[in-house]
Short mmCIF file of C-alpha atoms in Angstrom, two decimals:
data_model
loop_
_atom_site.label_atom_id
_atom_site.label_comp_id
_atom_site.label_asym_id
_atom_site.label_seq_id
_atom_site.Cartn_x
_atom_site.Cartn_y
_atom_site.Cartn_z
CA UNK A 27 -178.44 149.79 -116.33
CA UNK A 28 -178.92 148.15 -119.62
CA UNK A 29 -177.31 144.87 -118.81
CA UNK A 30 -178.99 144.95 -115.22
CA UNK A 31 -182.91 145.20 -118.05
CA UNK A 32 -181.53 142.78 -119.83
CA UNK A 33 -180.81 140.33 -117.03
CA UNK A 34 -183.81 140.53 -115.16
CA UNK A 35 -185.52 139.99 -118.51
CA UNK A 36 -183.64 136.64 -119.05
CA UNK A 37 -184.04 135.68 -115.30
CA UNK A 38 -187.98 136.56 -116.12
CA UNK A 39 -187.82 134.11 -119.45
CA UNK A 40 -186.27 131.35 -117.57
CA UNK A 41 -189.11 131.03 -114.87
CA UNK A 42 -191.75 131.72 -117.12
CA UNK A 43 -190.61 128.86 -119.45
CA UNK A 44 -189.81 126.49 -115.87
CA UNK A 45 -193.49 126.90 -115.07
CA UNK A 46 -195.06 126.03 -118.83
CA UNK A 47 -192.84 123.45 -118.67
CA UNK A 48 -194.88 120.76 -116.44
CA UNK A 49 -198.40 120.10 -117.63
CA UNK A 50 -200.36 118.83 -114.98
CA UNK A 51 -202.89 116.06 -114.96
CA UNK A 52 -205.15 115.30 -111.90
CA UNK A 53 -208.40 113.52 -112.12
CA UNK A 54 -210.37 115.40 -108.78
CA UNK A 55 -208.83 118.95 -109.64
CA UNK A 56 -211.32 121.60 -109.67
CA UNK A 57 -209.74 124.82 -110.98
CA UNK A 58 -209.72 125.79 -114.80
CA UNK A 59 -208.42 122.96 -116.27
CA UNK A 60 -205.54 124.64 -117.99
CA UNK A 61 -203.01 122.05 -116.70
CA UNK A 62 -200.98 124.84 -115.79
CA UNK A 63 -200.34 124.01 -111.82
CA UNK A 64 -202.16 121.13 -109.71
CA UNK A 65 -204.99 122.99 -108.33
CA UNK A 66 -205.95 124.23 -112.45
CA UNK A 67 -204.57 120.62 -113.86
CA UNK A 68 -206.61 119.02 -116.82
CA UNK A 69 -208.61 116.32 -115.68
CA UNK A 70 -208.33 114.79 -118.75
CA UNK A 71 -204.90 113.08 -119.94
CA UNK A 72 -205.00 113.77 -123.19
CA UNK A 73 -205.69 116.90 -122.99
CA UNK A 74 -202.66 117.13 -121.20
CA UNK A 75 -200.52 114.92 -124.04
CA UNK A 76 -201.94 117.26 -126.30
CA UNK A 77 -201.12 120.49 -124.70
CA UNK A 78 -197.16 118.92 -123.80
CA UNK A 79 -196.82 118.08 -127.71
CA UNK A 80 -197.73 121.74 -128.75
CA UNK A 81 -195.33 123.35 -126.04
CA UNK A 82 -192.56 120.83 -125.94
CA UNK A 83 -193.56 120.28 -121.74
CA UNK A 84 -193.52 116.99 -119.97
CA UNK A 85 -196.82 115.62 -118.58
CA UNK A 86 -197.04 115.18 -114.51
CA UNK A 87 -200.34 112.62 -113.39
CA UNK A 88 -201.39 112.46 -110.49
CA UNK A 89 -202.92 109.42 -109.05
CA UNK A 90 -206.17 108.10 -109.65
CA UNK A 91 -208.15 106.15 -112.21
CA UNK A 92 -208.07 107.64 -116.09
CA UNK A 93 -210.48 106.70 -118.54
CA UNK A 94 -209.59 107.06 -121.85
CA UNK A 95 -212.11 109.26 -124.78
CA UNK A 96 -210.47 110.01 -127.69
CA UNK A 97 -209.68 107.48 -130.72
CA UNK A 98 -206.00 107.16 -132.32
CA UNK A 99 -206.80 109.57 -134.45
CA UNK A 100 -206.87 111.96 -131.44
CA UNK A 101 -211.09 112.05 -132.08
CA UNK A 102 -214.12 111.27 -130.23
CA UNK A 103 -214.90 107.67 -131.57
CA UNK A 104 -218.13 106.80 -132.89
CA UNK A 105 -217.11 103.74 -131.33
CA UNK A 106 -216.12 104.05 -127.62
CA UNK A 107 -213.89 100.89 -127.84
CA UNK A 108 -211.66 102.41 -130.08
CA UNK A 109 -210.94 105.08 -127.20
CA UNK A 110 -207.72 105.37 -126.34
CA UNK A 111 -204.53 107.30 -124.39
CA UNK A 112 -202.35 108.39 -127.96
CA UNK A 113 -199.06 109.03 -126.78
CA UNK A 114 -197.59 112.18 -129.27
CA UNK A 115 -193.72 111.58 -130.49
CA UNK A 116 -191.36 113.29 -128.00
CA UNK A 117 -193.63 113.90 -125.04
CA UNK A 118 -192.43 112.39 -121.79
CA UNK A 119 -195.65 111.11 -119.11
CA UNK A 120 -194.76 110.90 -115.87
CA UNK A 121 -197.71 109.17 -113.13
CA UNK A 122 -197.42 108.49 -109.86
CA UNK A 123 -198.09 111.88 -108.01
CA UNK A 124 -200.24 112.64 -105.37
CA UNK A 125 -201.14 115.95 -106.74
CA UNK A 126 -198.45 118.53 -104.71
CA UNK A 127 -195.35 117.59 -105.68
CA UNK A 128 -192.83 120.38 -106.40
CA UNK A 129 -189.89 118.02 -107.28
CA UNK A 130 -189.71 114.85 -109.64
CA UNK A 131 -187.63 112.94 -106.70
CA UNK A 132 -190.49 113.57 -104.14
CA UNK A 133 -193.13 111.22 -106.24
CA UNK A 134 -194.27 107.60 -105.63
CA UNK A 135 -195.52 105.67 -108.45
CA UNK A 136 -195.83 102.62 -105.80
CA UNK A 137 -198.01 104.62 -103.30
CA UNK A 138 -199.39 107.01 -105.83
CA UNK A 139 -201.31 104.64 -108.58
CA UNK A 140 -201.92 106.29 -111.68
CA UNK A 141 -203.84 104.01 -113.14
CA UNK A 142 -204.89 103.97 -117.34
CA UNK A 143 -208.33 101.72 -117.05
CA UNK A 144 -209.82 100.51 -120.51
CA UNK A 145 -212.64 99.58 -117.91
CA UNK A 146 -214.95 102.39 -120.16
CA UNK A 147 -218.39 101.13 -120.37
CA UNK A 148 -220.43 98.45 -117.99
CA UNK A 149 -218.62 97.42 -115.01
CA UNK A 150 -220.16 93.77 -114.73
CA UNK A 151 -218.53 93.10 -117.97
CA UNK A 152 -215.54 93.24 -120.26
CA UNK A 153 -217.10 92.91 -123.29
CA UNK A 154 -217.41 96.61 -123.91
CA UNK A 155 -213.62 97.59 -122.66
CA UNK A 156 -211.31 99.44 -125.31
CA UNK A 157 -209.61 97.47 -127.72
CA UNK A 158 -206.01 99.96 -126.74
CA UNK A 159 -205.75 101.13 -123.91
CA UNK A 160 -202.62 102.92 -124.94
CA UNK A 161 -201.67 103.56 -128.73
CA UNK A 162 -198.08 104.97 -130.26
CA UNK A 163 -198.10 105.56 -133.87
CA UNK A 164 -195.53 105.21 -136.00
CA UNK A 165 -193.77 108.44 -135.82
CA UNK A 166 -192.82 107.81 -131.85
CA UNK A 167 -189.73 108.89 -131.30
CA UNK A 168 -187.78 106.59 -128.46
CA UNK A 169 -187.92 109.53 -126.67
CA UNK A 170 -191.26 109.49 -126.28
CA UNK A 171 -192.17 108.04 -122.46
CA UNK A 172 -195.06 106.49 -120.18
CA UNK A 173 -193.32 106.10 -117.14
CA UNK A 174 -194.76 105.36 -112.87
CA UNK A 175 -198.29 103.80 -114.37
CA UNK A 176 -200.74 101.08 -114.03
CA UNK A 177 -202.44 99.93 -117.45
CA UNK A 178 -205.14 97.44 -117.11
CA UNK A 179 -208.60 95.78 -118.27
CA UNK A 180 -207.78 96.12 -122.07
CA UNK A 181 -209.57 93.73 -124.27
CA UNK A 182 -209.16 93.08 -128.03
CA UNK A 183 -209.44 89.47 -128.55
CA UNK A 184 -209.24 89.37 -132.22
CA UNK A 185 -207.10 92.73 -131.75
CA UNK A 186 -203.57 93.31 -130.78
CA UNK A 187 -202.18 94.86 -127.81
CA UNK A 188 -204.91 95.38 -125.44
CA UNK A 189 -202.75 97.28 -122.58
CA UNK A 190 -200.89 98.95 -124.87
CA UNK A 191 -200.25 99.39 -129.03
CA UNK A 192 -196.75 100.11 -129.45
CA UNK A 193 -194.76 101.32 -133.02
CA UNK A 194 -192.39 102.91 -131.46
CA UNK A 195 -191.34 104.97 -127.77
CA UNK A 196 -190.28 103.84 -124.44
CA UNK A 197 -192.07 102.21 -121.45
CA UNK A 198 -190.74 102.36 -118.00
CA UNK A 199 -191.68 101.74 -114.38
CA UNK A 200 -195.46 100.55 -115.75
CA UNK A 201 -197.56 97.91 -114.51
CA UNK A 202 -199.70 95.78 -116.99
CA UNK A 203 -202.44 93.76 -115.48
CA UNK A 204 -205.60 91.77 -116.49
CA UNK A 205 -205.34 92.91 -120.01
CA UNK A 206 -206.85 89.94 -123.18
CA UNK A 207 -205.77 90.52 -126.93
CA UNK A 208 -204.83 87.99 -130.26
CA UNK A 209 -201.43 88.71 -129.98
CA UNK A 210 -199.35 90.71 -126.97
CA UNK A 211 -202.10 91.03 -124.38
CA UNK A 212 -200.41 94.02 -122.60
CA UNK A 213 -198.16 94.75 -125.56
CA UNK A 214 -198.06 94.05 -128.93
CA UNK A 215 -194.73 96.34 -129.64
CA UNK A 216 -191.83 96.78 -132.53
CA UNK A 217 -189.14 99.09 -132.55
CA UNK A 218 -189.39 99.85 -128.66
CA UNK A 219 -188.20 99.96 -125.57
CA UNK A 220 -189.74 98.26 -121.97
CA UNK A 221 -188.21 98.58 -119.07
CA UNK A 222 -188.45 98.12 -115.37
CA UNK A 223 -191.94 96.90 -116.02
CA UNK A 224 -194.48 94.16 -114.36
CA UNK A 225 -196.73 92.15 -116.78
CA UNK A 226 -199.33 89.63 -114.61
CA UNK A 227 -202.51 88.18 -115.47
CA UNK A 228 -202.51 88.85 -119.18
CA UNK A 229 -204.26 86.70 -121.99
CA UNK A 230 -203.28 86.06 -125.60
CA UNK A 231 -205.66 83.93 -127.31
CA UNK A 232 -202.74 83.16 -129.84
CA UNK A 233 -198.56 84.42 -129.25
CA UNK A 234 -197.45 86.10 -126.03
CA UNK A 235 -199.53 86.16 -123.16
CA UNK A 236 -197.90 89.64 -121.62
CA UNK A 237 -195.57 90.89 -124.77
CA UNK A 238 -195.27 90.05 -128.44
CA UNK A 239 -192.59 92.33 -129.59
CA UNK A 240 -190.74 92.84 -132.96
CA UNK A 241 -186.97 94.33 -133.16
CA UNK A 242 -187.73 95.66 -129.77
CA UNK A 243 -185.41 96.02 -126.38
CA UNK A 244 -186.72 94.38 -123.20
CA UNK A 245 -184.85 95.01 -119.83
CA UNK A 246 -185.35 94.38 -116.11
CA UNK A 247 -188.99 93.37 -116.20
CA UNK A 248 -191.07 90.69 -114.20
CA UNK A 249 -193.47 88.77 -115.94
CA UNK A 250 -195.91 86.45 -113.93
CA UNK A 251 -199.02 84.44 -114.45
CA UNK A 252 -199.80 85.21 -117.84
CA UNK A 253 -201.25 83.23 -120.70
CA UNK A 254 -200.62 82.52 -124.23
CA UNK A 255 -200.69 79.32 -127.07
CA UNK A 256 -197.49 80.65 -127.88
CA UNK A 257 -195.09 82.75 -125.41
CA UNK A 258 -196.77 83.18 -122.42
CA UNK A 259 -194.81 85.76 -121.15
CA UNK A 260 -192.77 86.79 -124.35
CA UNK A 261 -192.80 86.26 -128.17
CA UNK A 262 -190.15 87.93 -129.31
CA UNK A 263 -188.61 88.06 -132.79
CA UNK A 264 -185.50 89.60 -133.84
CA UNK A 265 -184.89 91.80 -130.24
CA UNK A 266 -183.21 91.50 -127.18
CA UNK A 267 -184.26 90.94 -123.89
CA UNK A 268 -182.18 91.18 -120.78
CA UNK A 269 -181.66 90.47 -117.15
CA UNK A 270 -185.54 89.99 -116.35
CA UNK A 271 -187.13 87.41 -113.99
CA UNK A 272 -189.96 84.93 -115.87
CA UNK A 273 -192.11 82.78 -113.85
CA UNK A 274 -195.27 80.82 -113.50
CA UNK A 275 -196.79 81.48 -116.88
CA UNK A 276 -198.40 78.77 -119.01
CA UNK A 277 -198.31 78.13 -123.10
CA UNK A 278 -200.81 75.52 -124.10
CA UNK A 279 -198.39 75.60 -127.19
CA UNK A 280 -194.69 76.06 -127.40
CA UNK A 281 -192.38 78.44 -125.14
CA UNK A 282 -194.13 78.25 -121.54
CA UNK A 283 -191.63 81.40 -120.13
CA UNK A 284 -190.28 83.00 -123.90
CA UNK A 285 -190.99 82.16 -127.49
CA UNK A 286 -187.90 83.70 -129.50
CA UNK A 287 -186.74 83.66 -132.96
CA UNK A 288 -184.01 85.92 -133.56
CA UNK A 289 -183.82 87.48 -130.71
CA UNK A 290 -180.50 87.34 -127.77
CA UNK A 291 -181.65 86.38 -124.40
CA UNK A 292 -179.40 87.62 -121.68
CA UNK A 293 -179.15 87.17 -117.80
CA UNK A 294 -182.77 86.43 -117.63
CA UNK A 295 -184.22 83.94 -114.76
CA UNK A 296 -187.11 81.38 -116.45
CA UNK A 297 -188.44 79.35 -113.44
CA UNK A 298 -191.91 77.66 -113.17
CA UNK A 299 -193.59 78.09 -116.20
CA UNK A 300 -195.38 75.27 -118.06
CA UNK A 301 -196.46 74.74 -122.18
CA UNK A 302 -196.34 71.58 -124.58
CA UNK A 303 -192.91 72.19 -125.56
CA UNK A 304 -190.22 74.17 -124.11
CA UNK A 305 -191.76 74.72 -120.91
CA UNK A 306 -189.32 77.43 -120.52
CA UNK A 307 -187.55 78.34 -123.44
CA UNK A 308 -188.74 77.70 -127.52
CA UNK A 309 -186.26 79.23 -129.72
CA UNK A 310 -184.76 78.84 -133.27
CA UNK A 311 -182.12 80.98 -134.34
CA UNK A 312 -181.34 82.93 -131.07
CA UNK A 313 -178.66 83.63 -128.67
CA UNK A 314 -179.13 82.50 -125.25
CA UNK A 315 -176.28 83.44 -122.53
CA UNK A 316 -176.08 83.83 -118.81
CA UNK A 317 -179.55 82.37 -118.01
CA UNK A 318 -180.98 80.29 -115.87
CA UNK A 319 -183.69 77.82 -116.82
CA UNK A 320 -185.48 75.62 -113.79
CA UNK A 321 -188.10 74.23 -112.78
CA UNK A 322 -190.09 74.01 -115.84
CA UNK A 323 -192.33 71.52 -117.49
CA UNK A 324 -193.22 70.08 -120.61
CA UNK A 325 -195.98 67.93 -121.54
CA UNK A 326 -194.11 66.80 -124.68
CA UNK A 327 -190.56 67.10 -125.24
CA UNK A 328 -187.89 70.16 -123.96
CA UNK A 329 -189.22 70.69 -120.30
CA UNK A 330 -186.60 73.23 -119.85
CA UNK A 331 -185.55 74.53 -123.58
CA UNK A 332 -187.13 73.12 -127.27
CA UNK A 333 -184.23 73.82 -129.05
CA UNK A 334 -184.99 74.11 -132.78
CA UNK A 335 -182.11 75.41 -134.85
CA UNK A 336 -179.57 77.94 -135.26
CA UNK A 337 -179.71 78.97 -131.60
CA UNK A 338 -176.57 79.07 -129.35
CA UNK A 339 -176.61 78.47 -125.38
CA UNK A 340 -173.37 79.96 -123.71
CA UNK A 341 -173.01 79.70 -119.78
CA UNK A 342 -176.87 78.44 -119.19
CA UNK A 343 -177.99 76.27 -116.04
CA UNK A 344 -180.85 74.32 -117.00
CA UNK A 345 -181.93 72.39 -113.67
CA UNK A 346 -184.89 70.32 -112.35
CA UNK A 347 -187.14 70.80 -115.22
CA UNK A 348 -189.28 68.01 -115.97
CA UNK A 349 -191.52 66.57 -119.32
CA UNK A 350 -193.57 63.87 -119.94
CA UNK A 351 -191.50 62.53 -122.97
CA UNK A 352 -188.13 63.58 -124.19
CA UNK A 353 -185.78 65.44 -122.60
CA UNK A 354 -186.34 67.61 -119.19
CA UNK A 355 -183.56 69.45 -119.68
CA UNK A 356 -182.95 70.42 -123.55
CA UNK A 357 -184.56 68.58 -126.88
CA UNK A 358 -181.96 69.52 -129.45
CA UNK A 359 -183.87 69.28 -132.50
CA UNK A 360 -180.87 70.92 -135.45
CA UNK A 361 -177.84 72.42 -135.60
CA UNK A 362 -177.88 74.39 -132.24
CA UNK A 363 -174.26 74.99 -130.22
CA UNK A 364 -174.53 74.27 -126.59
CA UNK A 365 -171.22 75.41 -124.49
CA UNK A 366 -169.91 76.69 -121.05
CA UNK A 367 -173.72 75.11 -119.91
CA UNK A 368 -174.59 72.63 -116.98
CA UNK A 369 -177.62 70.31 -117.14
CA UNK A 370 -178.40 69.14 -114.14
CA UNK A 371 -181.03 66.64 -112.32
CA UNK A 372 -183.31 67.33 -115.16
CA UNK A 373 -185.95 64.33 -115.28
CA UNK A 374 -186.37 61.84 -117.29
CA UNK A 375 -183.33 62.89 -119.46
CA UNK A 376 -181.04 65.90 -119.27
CA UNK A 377 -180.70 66.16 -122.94
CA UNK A 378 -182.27 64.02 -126.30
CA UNK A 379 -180.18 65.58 -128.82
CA UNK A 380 -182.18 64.44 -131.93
CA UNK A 381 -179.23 65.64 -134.51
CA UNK A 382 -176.10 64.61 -135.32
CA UNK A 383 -175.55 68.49 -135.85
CA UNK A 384 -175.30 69.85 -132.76
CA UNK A 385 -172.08 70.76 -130.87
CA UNK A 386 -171.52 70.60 -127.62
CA UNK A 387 -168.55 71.81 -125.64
CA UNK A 388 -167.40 72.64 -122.12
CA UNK A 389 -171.02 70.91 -121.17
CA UNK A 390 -171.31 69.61 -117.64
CA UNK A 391 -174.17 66.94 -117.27
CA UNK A 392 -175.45 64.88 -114.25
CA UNK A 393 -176.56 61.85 -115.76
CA UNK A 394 -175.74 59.71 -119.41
CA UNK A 395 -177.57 61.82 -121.86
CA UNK A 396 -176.41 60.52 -125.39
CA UNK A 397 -175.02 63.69 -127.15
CA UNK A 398 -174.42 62.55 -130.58
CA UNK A 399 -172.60 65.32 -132.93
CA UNK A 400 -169.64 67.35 -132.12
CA UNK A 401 -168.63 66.58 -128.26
CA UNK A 402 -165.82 68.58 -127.00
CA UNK A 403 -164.88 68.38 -123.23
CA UNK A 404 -168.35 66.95 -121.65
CA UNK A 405 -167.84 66.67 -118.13
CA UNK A 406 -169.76 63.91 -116.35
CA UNK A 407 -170.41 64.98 -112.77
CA UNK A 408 -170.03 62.91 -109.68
CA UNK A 409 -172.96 62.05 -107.78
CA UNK A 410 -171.54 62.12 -104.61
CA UNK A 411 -169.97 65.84 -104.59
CA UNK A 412 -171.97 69.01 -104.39
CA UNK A 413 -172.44 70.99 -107.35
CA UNK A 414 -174.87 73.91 -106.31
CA UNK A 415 -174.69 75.94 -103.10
CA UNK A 416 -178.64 75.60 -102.60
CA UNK A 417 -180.23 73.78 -105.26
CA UNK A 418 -184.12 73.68 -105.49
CA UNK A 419 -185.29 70.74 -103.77
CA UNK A 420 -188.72 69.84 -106.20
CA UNK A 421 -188.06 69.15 -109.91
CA UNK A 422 -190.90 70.26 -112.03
CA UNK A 423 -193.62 73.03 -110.97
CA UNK A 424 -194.98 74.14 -107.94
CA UNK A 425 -198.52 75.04 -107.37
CA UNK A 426 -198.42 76.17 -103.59
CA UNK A 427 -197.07 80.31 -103.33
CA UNK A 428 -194.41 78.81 -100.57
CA UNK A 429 -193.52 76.51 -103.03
CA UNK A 430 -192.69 78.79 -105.49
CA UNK A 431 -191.18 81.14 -102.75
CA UNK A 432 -188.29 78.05 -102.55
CA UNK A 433 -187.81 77.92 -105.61
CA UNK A 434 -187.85 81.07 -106.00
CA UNK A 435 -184.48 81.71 -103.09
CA UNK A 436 -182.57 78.97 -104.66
CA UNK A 437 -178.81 79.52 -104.80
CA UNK A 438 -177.36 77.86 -108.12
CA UNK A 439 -173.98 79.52 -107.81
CA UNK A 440 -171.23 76.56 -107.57
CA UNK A 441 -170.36 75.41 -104.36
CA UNK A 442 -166.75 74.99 -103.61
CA UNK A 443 -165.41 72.24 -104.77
CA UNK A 444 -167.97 72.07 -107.68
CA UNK A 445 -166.66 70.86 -110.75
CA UNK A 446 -168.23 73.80 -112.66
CA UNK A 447 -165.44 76.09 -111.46
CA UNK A 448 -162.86 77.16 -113.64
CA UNK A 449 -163.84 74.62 -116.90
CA UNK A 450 -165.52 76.61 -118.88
CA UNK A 451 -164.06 78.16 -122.05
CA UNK A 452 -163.36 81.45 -122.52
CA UNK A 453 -163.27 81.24 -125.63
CA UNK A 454 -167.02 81.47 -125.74
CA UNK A 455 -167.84 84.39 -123.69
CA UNK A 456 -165.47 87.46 -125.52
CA UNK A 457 -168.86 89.59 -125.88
CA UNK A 458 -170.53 88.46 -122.22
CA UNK A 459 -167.71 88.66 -119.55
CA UNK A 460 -169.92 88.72 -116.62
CA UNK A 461 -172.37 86.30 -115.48
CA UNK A 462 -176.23 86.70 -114.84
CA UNK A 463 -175.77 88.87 -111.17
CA UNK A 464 -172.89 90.69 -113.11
CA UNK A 465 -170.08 89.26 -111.46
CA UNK A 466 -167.22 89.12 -113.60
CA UNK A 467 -166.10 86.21 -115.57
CA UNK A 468 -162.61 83.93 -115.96
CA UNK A 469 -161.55 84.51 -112.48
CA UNK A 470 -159.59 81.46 -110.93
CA UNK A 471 -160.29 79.53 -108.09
CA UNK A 472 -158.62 77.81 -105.76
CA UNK A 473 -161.40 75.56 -104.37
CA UNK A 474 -162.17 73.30 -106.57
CA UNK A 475 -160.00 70.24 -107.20
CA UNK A 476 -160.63 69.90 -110.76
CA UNK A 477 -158.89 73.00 -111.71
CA UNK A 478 -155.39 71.57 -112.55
CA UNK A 479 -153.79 74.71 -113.81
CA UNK A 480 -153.08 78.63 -112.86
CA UNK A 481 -155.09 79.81 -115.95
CA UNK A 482 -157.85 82.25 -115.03
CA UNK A 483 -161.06 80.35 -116.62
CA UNK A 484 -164.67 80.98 -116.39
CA UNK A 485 -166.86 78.51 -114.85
CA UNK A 486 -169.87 76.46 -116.09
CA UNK A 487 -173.53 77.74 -116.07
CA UNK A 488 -174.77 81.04 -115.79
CA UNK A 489 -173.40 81.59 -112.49
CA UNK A 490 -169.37 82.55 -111.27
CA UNK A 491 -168.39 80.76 -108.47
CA UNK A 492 -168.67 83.24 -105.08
CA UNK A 493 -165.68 85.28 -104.18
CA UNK A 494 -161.98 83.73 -103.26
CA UNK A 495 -158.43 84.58 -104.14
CA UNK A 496 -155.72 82.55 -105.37
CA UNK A 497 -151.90 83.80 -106.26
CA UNK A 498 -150.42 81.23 -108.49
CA UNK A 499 -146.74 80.45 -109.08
CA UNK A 500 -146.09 83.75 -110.65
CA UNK A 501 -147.49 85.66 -107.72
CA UNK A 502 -150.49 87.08 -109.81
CA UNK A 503 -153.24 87.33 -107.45
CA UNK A 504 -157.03 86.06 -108.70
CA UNK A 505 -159.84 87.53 -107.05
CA UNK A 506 -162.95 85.74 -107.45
#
């Protein structure tokens, strides 16, 4: 009898702490606004932030526009630009509901916009929006999440990080749109973590038109159309950033697609973006591998990459980029190391190496570029034999949207027969051993003429070859 009490008591407990753990959030709701179930959710987020960090819940929002009213100090502002959504350290935020979901797997952030507006005063004007629309003090644990929402219509112009104020905490599956600061228009961040997120039509009147971010980790997001002097998209320093797709942003200063210092830059597509120098890429003292790099322009010198020093390229196409002076493909400026890379129809010059400290090796090229320093094994491709499967057919930007779409589809995996296949050095890629679609690396071929040996070698560029198989004289099988 007892242990029949004693279990119904801790079958009791468990539900009890199941339903306190959810607070709800839903802006129409009209019950008491205890955030207990949907029908009594706050109406309010941070009244719902605030409740989750006293109980140790999660916070569900359901869709609709939210208006920040309470200051980073979690007051009422005497200012009402200083508003803002504080996220508390350890509380996960979840948007994208429609306001009866039962199960996390049954919401749609797509269909269900929750949607943070710093859009707080007149609506003819931005003047009067909130300088953070977000804000993450210090003390954010990573743990702490926004996840499924739509930030827009910050505005801090001599502020930073108008969508969001970041010092700490994780951002996923967010949208950051139309938001202006100084520096990181929808984030200024350090010591965080963005993922699976969409930064478009952002402003920095100074570095990083959509992100500035310090020693933080950026993964799997799409950054479009934003602005900057410096970084359009990104202005990182000392982070990583991974696997994301960068295109059609403009720098009126250096690094068009990423400004980086410091930082690695993995698997990441940087197509169509435009600035004075490095029209795609302006780095010093960073890691670059398994990237691709087209279509960009310069109005100076580096159309694809400005190259500054202490930065290493390993298995990077750089293709059809174009700049008005030196170099569209790379301006090598100090002691940078260039390998396993292909430059390739970049106009007027694929590389201006402007040191005699720079080494290249394993470096496939498509015109005469003079590479003065260390040259090891710089392959000179042939004019007449294909090198791509489905190159981009403009150099340079696009301006029309089925323009870009082309550009876009291109297929710069090697064709057979391309000399790319199988001479790269493997050497070089012990810590990256898959390429930018994560196919894996030094896998022979047998299509391509140039390979004279049975050694299993990666292949030029940021792409592997697409799949064959080869059995060599030892009757090892290679699939590629």
């Amino acid at each position: 009898m007892k242990k029949t009490i004693l279990l119904a008591f801790l079958l009791f407990t468990i539900i009890i702490v199941h339903a306190q753990s959810i607070v709800y959030v839903k802006a129409n709701a009209k019950g008491t606004n205890d955030g207990s179930t949907w029908k009594n959710a706050y109406t309010n987020i941070q009244d719902g932030i605030n409740k989750a960090a006293q109980s140790g819940a999660i916070v569900w929002i359901a869709s609709g526009t939210y208006k920040p009213t309470r200051d980073s100090l979690n007051a009422l502002p005497s200012n009402k630009r200083n508003a803002c959504f504080l996220l508390k350290s350890g509380v996960i935020i979840y948007g994208g509901f429609n306001g009866t979901e039962t199960k996390m797997i049954l919401r749609d952030p797509v269909k269900n916009q929750t949607i943070l507006s710093g859009e707080i005063g007149d609506t003819t004007t931005t003047a009067d929006n909130c300088y953070h629309v977000v804000y993450a003090a210090l003390n954010c644990v990573k743990s702490t999440t926004l996840d499924g929402c739509m930030i827009m219509n910050g505005l801090g112009t001599t502020n930073n990080g108008a969508g969001a104020f970041l010092l700490g905490g994780t951002i996923v599956n967010c949208s950051f749109i139309n938001n202006v600061a100084s520096n990181g228009a929808a984030i200024y961040a350090r010591n965080t973590v963005i993922q699976n997120c969409e930064f478009k039509f952002n402003t920095a009147t100074t570095n990083g038109g959509a992100v500035f971010a310090v020693a933080s980790m950026i993964d799997s997001c799409i950054f479009r159309n934003n602005n900057a002097i410096n970084g359009a998209a990104l202005y990182v320093l000392q982070g990583k950033e991974s696997f994301c797709s960068v295109y059609s942003n403009t720098a009126t200063g250096q690094g068009g697609g990423i400004y980086s210092n410091a930082s690695i830059i993995e698997g990441l597509k940087i197509i169509n973006n435009t600035a004075k120098q490095g029209g795609g890429i302006f780095t010093n003292n960073s890691t670059v591998v398994n990237t691709l790099v087209s279509n960009n322009a310069a109005t100076t010198d580096g159309g694809g990459i400005y190259a500054g020093n202490g930065a290493t390229f390993t298995n990077v196409t750089v293709a059809q980029n174009i700049s008005i002076t030196k170099s569209g493909g790379m301006y090598c400026s100090g002691t940078n190391t260039i390998q396993n890379t292909v430059f390739w129809n970049n106009v007027p010059s694929n590389v201006f190496n402007n040191t005699t400290a720079a080494t290249f090796s394993n470096v496939a090229l498509s015109d005469s570029s003079k590479l003065t320093g260390t040259n090891t094994t710089v392959f000179k491709l042939t004019k007449t034999l294909a090198v791509f499967i489905n190159p981009a057919d403009s150099v340079g930007t696009v301006v029309t949207g089925i323009g870009l779409q082309y550009i876009l589809q291109a297929d710069w995996q090697p064709q057979s027969y391309s000399q790319l296949i199988d001479n790269g050095n493997n050497t070089f890629i012990a810590a990256y051993n898959t390429d930018i679609n994560g196919k894996v690396r030094i896998i022979n071929s047998p299509q391509s003429p140039f390979d004279n040996d049975n050694v299993a070698q990666t292949d030029i560029g940021a792409f592997e070859a697409v799949g064959t198989v080869k059995i060599n004289a030892n009757h090892i099988i290679y699939v590629k």
